[in-house]
Amino acid sequence: MTEILDVHFRDEVFRILEDFQIARIFGCYDSHTNRFNMPAPVLSDFLVHFRILFEFFHGDENNEKNAHAKNFINSWDKTAPDGIGKWKGKTDSFLSHLSYARLEIWEAWPIPDLLYPHYKRLIIKFIDELPQEHKTTDVLEKLKQMLINEQGRFI
C-alpha cells in the first residue's frame, strides 16, 4: 500500500502542479484576473488528474479496482461539496471528447478559486490524518510541506 501513496498518489498531485507550470510558461495564466486560459490538451491532462483525485477522496470505496482515502482512513468523510460535484460532472463531459455536452461547457473553469484550493486542502488533511502505519517514508510529509509552503496559490 505504500507504493500507492508514495508513488501513485504523489504523482497525481505532481501532474496537477506540472500543468500549472505549463500554463504559466506558455502565458495561459493571467495573474491579474487569477484565471487560466489553458489549451485543450493541457486542460484535459489537468482534469484527468483532478478526476482521479475526486475518485480517491470522494468515490465509492467499495470499488476494489481503485484506491480510496477511506481504504487508509476509516473515518474519512467522502462527501463532496456541491460545487465540486457539479464540476466533476462537467469534467466527465469535457473528457468525453466526442460528445455534444463538451461543446456546451467551454467556459471558465474555477481552477484557482474552487478546484485547486479544495484538493490542496484535502491532500493536506489526508496526510495529516493518515495513520502512521501508512507513513513508512517521508515522501508524503515532503509533499504536504511543499503544498503548505507555496508562496502563492499555485506553484
GROMACS .gro file of C-alpha atoms in nm:
model
  155
    1MET     CA    1   0.000   0.000   0.000
    2THR     CA    2   0.298   0.231   0.047
    3GLU     CA    3   0.357   0.234  -0.329
    4ILE     CA    4   0.002   0.358  -0.390
    5LEU     CA    5   0.062   0.661  -0.168
    6ASP     CA    6   0.435   0.728  -0.208
    7VAL     CA    7   0.440   0.682  -0.584
    8HIS     CA    8   0.097   0.698  -0.747
    9PHE     CA    9  -0.082   0.945  -0.516
   10ARG     CA   10   0.223   1.172  -0.516
   11ASP     CA   11   0.241   1.153  -0.895
   12GLU     CA   12  -0.122   1.261  -0.934
   13VAL     CA   13  -0.052   1.572  -0.728
   14PHE     CA   14   0.271   1.643  -0.918
   15ARG     CA   15   0.094   1.613  -1.254
   16ILE     CA   16  -0.154   1.882  -1.150
   17LEU     CA   17   0.128   2.108  -1.037
   18GLU     CA   18   0.314   2.045  -1.365
   19ASP     CA   19   0.008   2.156  -1.560
   20PHE     CA   20   0.010   2.483  -1.364
   21GLN     CA   21   0.375   2.527  -1.460
   22ILE     CA   22   0.295   2.462  -1.826
   23ALA     CA   23   0.012   2.716  -1.809
   24ARG     CA   24   0.250   2.975  -1.663
   25ILE     CA   25   0.533   2.905  -1.909
   26PHE     CA   26   0.301   2.945  -2.208
   27GLY     CA   27   0.128   3.251  -2.063
   28CYS     CA   28  -0.203   3.076  -2.002
   29TYR     CA   29  -0.236   3.217  -1.651
   30ASP     CA   30  -0.338   3.578  -1.601
   31SER     CA   31  -0.229   3.680  -1.250
   32HIS     CA   32  -0.440   3.998  -1.265
   33THR     CA   33  -0.767   3.809  -1.311
   34ASN     CA   34  -0.648   3.483  -1.146
   35ARG     CA   35  -0.783   3.290  -1.448
   36PHE     CA   36  -0.643   3.016  -1.666
   37ASN     CA   37  -0.693   3.001  -2.038
   38MET     CA   38  -0.542   2.657  -2.091
   39PRO     CA   39  -0.521   2.497  -2.435
   40ALA     CA   40  -0.747   2.191  -2.457
   41PRO     CA   41  -0.463   1.934  -2.428
   42VAL     CA   42  -0.329   2.093  -2.107
   43LEU     CA   43  -0.678   2.135  -1.963
   44SER     CA   44  -0.758   1.772  -2.048
   45ASP     CA   45  -0.448   1.647  -1.868
   46PHE     CA   46  -0.522   1.869  -1.571
   47LEU     CA   47  -0.882   1.747  -1.548
   48VAL     CA   48  -0.786   1.380  -1.581
   49HIS     CA   49  -0.578   1.411  -1.266
   50PHE     CA   50  -0.843   1.610  -1.081
   51ARG     CA   51  -1.093   1.338  -1.168
   52ILE     CA   52  -0.856   1.073  -1.032
   53LEU     CA   53  -0.825   1.269  -0.706
   54PHE     CA   54  -1.204   1.313  -0.695
   55GLU     CA   55  -1.247   0.937  -0.711
   56PHE     CA   56  -0.977   0.886  -0.448
   57PHE     CA   57  -1.127   1.134  -0.200
   58HIS     CA   58  -1.499   1.117  -0.282
   59GLY     CA   59  -1.554   0.795  -0.480
   60ASP     CA   60  -1.710   0.461  -0.391
   61GLU     CA   61  -1.468   0.280  -0.163
   62ASN     CA   62  -1.641  -0.049  -0.246
   63ASN     CA   63  -1.493  -0.032  -0.597
   64GLU     CA   64  -1.199  -0.262  -0.537
   65LYS     CA   65  -1.019  -0.162  -0.858
   66ASN     CA   66  -0.924   0.182  -0.727
   67ALA     CA   67  -0.762   0.307  -0.409
   68HIS     CA   68  -0.973   0.540  -0.196
   69ALA     CA   69  -0.892   0.762   0.101
   70LYS     CA   70  -1.137   0.558   0.307
   71ASN     CA   71  -0.919   0.249   0.248
   72PHE     CA   72  -0.648   0.422   0.452
   73ILE     CA   73  -0.855   0.630   0.696
   74ASN     CA   74  -1.172   0.454   0.816
   75SER     CA   75  -1.332   0.776   0.938
   76TRP     CA   76  -1.274   0.963   0.609
   77ASP     CA   77  -1.579   1.168   0.507
   78LYS     CA   78  -1.608   1.112   0.133
   79THR     CA   79  -1.892   1.361   0.084
   80ALA     CA   80  -1.804   1.609  -0.188
   81PRO     CA   81  -1.926   1.968  -0.156
   82ASP     CA   82  -2.199   2.054  -0.408
   83GLY     CA   83  -1.974   2.286  -0.606
   84ILE     CA   84  -1.714   2.015  -0.651
   85GLY     CA   85  -1.973   1.757  -0.756
   86LYS     CA   86  -2.103   1.991  -1.026
   87TRP     CA   87  -1.756   2.032  -1.173
   88LYS     CA   88  -1.691   1.656  -1.155
   89GLY     CA   89  -1.985   1.615  -1.396
   90LYS     CA   90  -1.852   1.889  -1.623
   91THR     CA   91  -1.508   1.725  -1.611
   92ASP     CA   92  -1.656   1.394  -1.723
   93SER     CA   93  -1.834   1.570  -2.011
   94PHE     CA   94  -1.523   1.759  -2.115
   95LEU     CA   95  -1.312   1.443  -2.112
   96SER     CA   96  -1.566   1.262  -2.330
   97HIS     CA   97  -1.406   1.413  -2.637
   98LEU     CA   98  -1.671   1.305  -2.887
   99SER     CA   99  -1.976   1.433  -2.702
  100TYR     CA  100  -2.225   1.712  -2.764
  101ALA     CA  101  -2.204   1.806  -2.397
  102ARG     CA  102  -1.839   1.901  -2.448
  103LEU     CA  103  -1.945   2.176  -2.688
  104GLU     CA  104  -2.163   2.331  -2.418
  105ILE     CA  105  -1.903   2.357  -2.142
  106TRP     CA  106  -1.638   2.579  -2.291
  107GLU     CA  107  -1.650   2.821  -2.003
  108ALA     CA  108  -1.407   2.949  -1.745
  109TRP     CA  109  -1.311   2.663  -1.516
  110PRO     CA  110  -1.294   2.764  -1.147
  111ILE     CA  111  -0.950   2.609  -1.109
  112PRO     CA  112  -0.782   2.880  -0.900
  113ASP     CA  113  -1.092   2.969  -0.698
  114LEU     CA  114  -1.251   2.631  -0.626
  115LEU     CA  115  -1.095   2.315  -0.766
  116TYR     CA  116  -0.731   2.362  -0.671
  117PRO     CA  117  -0.794   2.504  -0.319
  118HIS     CA  118  -1.040   2.220  -0.247
  119TYR     CA  119  -0.793   1.948  -0.343
  120LYS     CA  120  -0.497   2.121  -0.180
  121ARG     CA  121  -0.690   2.129   0.148
  122LEU     CA  122  -0.795   1.764   0.111
  123ILE     CA  123  -0.442   1.647   0.031
  124ILE     CA  124  -0.302   1.817   0.342
  125LYS     CA  125  -0.591   1.688   0.556
  126PHE     CA  126  -0.545   1.335   0.422
  127ILE     CA  127  -0.173   1.333   0.500
  128ASP     CA  128  -0.236   1.476   0.849
  129GLU     CA  129  -0.499   1.213   0.930
  130LEU     CA  130  -0.318   0.919   0.772
  131PRO     CA  131  -0.231   0.655   1.034
  132GLN     CA  132   0.141   0.617   1.100
  133GLU     CA  133   0.147   0.262   0.960
  134HIS     CA  134   0.091   0.411   0.612
  135LYS     CA  135   0.372   0.666   0.652
  136THR     CA  136   0.673   0.441   0.610
  137THR     CA  137   0.876   0.706   0.426
  138ASP     CA  138   0.889   1.087   0.434
  139VAL     CA  139   0.751   1.127   0.080
  140LEU     CA  140   0.402   1.235   0.186
  141GLU     CA  141   0.528   1.469   0.456
  142LYS     CA  142   0.751   1.639   0.197
  143LEU     CA  143   0.453   1.668  -0.037
  144LYS     CA  144   0.245   1.826   0.240
  145GLN     CA  145   0.521   2.074   0.327
  146MET     CA  146   0.561   2.167  -0.038
  147LEU     CA  147   0.189   2.248  -0.060
  148ILE     CA  148   0.189   2.438   0.271
  149ASN     CA  149   0.497   2.642   0.178
  150GLU     CA  150   0.368   2.761  -0.159
  151GLN     CA  151   0.431   3.132  -0.200
  152GLY     CA  152   0.109   3.186  -0.392
  153ARG     CA  153  -0.195   2.983  -0.472
  154PHE     CA  154  -0.007   2.791  -0.737
  155ILE     CA  155   0.341   2.660  -0.784
   0.00000   0.00000   0.00000
